[in-house]
Structure formats: C-alpha cells, structure tokens
XYZ file of N, CA and C in Angstrom:
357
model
N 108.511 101.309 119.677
C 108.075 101.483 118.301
C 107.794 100.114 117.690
N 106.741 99.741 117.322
C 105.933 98.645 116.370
C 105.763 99.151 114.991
N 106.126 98.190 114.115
C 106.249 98.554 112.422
C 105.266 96.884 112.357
N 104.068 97.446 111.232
C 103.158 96.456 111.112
C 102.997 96.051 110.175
N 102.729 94.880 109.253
C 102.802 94.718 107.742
C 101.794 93.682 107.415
N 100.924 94.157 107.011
C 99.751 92.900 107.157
C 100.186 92.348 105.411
N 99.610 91.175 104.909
C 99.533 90.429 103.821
C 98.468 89.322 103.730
N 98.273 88.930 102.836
C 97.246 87.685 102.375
C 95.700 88.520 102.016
N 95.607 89.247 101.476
C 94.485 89.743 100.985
C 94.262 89.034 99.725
N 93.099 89.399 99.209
C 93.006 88.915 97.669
C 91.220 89.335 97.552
N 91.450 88.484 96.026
C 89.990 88.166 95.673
C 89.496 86.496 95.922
N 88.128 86.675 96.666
C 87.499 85.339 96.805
C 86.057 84.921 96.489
N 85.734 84.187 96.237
C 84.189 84.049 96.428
C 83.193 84.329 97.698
N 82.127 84.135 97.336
C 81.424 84.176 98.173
C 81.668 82.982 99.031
N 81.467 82.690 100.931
C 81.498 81.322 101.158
C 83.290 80.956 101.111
N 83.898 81.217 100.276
C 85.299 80.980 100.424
C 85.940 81.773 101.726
N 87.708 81.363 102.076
C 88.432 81.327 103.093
C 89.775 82.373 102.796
N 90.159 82.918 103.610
C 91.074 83.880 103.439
C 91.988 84.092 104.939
N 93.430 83.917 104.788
C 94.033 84.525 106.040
C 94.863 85.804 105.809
N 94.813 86.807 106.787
C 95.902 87.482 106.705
C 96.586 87.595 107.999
N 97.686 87.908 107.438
C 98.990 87.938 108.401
C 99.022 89.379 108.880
N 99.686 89.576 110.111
C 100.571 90.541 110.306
C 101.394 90.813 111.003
N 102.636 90.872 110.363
C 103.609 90.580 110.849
C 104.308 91.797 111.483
N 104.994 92.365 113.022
C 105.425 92.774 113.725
C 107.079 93.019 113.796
N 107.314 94.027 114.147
C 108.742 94.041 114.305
C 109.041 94.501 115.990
N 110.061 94.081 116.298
C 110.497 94.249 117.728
C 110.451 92.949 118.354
N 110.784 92.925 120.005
C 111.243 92.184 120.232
C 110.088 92.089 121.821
N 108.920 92.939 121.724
C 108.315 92.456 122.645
C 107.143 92.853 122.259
N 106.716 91.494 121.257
C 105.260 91.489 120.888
C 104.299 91.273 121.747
N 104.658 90.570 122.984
C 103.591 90.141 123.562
C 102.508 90.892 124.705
N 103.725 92.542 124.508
C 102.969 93.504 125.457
C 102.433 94.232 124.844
N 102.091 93.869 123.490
C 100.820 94.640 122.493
C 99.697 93.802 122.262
N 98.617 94.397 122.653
C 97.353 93.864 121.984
C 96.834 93.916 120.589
N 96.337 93.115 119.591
C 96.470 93.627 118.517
C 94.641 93.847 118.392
N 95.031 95.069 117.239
C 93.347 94.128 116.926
C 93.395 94.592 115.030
N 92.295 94.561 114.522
C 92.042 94.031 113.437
C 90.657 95.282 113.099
N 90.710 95.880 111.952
C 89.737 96.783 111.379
C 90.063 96.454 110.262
N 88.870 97.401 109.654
C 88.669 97.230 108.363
C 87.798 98.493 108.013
N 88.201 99.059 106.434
C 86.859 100.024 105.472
C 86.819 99.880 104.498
N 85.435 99.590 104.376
C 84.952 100.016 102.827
C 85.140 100.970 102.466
N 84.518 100.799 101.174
C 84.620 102.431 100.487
C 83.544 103.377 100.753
N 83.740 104.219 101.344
C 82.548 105.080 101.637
C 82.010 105.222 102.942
N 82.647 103.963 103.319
C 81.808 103.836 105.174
C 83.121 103.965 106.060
N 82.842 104.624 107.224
C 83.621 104.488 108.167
C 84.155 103.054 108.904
N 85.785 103.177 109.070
C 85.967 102.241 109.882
C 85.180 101.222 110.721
N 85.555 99.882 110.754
C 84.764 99.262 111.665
C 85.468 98.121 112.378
N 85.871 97.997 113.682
C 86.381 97.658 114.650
C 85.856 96.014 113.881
N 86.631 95.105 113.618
C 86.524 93.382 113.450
C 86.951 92.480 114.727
N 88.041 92.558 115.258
C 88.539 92.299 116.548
C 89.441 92.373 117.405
N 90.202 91.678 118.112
C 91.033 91.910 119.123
C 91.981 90.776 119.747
N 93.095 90.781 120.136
C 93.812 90.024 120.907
C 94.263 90.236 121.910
N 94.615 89.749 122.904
C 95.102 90.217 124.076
C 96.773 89.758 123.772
N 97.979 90.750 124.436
C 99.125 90.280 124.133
C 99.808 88.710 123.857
N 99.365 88.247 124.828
C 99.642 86.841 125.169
C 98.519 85.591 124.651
N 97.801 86.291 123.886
C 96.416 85.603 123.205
C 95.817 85.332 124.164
N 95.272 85.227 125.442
C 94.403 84.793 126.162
C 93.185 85.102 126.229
N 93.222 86.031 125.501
C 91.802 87.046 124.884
C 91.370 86.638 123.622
N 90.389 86.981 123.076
C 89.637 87.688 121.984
C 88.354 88.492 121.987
N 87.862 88.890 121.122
C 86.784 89.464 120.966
C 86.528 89.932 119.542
N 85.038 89.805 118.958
C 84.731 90.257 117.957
C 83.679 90.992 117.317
N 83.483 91.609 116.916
C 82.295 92.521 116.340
C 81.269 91.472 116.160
N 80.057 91.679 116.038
C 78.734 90.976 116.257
C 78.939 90.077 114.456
N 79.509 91.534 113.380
C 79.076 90.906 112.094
C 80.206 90.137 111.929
N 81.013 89.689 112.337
C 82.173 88.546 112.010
C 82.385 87.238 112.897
N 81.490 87.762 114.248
C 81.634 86.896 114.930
C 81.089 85.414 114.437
N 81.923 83.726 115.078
C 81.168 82.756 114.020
C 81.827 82.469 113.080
N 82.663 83.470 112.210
C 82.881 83.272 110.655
C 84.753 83.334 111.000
N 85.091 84.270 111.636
C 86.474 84.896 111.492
C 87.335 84.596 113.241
N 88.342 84.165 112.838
C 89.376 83.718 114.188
C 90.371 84.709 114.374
N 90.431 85.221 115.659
C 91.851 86.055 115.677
C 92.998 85.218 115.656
N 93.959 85.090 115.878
C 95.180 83.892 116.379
C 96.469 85.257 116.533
N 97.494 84.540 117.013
C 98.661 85.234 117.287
C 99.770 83.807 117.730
N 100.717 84.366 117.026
C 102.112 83.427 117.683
C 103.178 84.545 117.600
N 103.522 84.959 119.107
C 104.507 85.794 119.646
C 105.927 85.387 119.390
N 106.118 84.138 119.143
C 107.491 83.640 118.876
C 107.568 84.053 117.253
N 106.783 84.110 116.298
C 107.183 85.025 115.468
C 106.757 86.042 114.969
N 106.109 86.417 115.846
C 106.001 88.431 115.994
C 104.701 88.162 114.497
N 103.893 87.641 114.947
C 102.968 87.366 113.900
C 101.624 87.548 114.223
N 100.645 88.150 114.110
C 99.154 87.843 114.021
C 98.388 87.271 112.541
N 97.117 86.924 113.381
C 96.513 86.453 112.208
C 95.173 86.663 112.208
N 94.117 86.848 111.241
C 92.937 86.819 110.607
C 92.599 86.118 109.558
N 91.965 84.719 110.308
C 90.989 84.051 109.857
C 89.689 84.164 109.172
N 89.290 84.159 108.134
C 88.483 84.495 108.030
C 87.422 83.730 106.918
N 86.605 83.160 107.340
C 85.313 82.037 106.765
C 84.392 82.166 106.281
N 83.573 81.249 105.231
C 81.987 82.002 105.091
C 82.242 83.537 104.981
N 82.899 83.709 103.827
C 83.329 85.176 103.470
C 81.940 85.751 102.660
N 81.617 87.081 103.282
C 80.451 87.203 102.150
C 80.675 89.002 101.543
N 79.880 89.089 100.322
C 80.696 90.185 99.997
C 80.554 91.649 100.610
N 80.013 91.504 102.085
C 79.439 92.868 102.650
C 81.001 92.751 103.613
N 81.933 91.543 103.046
C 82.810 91.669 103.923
C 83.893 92.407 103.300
N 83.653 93.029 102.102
C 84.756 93.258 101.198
C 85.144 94.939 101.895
N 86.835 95.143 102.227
C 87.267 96.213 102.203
C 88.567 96.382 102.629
N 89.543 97.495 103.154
C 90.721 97.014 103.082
C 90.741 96.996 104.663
N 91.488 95.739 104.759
C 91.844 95.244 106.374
C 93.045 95.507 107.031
N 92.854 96.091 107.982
C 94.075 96.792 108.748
C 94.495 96.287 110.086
N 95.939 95.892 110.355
C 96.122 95.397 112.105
C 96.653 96.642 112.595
N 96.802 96.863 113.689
C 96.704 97.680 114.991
C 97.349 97.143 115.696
N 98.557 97.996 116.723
C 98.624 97.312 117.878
C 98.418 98.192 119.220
N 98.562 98.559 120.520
C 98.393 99.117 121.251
C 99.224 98.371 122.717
N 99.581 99.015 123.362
C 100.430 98.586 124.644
C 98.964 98.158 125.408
N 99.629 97.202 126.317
C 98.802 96.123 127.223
C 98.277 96.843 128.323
N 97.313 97.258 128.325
C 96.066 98.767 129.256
C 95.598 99.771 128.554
N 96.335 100.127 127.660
C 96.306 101.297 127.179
C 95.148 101.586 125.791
N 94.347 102.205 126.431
C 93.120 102.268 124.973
C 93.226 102.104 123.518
N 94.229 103.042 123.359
C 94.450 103.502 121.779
C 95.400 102.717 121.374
N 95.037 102.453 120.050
C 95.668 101.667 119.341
C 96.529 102.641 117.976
N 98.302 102.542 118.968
C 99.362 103.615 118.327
C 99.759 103.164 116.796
N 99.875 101.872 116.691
C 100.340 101.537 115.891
C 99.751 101.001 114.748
N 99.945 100.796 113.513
C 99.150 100.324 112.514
C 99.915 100.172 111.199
N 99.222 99.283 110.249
C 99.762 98.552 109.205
C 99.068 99.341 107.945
N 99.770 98.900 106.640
C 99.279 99.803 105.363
C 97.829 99.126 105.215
N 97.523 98.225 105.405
C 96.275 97.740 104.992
C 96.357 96.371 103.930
N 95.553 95.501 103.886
C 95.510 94.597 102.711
C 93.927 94.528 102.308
N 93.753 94.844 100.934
C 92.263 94.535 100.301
C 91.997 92.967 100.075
N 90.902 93.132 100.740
C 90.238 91.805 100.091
C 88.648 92.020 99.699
N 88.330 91.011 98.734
C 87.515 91.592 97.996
C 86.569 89.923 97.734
N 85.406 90.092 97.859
C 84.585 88.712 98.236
C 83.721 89.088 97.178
N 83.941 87.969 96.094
C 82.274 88.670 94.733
C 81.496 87.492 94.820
N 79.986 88.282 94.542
C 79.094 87.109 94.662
C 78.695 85.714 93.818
C-alpha cells in the first residue's frame, strides 16, 4: 500500500517556474514507478510523465517535453515535477501515480494539486 500527497501547486505567470512534490509513504519506494498526469476542466486526463523506480528512466508527453523534469529521491520517498516555460494551456490539476515495477497500471494515486498559469 502507497499513500501519495502531492504539493507545490499555485498560481503563476506565463513563462514562470513551478515544482511539485510528491511525497510517498512506505518503505519501498523504489519498486514503484511514478508518473505524473494532469486535467483540465472539461478535457480528459492526460498522461505528462514517468519515472522508473530507481530513476533511471523518464519519459514525457510530446506537449511538456523540453519544458518539465521528472526527478525522484528514494531516500526520501519523494518525487518531483519540474516544471518551466509554464504556459497557460498548461493549467489544471496535477496528479502523481505510482504503480509496481512491470506492472501497467498505475494503483496508486494522490489528491491532486492545481496549478494555474495566466497570461
């Protein structure tokens, strides 16, 4: 069982910088992959990116790629989303995920943090 708690949302400008956290409970973060979504209002989910347990991975959706960093530090049960050159098609609430290391689906998940980019 993974309990997920993302934070650091807000309001930013256009072009401005934003991280969020998310922070993990348990004691073996590193056999979860995390990844990172997000929705607007009105539109369906949309996959932002990914980590591999041990960070040796990433990957990112075409529209963030460039702008936004995954990161992770397993010693404190932490992920992170970087995120740059914020523009406001980026605005919606951002959610971490985690999922066991093979395994497709992603079981676990966080309340969400809004962030909100005005022009």
């Amino acid at each position: 069982q993974v309990q997920l708690v993302e934070s650091g949302g807000g309001l930013v400008q256009a072009g401005g910088s934003l991280r969020l956290s998310c922070a993990a409970s348990g004691r073996t973060f590193d056999s979860y992959d995390m990844g990172w979504f997000r929705q607007a209002p009105g539109k369906e989910q949309e996959f932002v990116g990914r980590i591999s347990g041990r960070g040796g991975s990433t990957s990112y959706a075409d529209s963030v790629k460039g702008r936004f960093t995954i990161s992770r530090d397993n010693g404190k049960n932490t992920g992170y989303l970087q995120m740059n050159s914020l523009k406001p098609e980026d605005t919606a609430v951002y959610y971490c995920a985690a999922r066991v290391v093979g395994v497709t689906t992603y079981r676990y998940w966080g309340q969400g943090t809004q962030v909100t980019v005005s022009s």
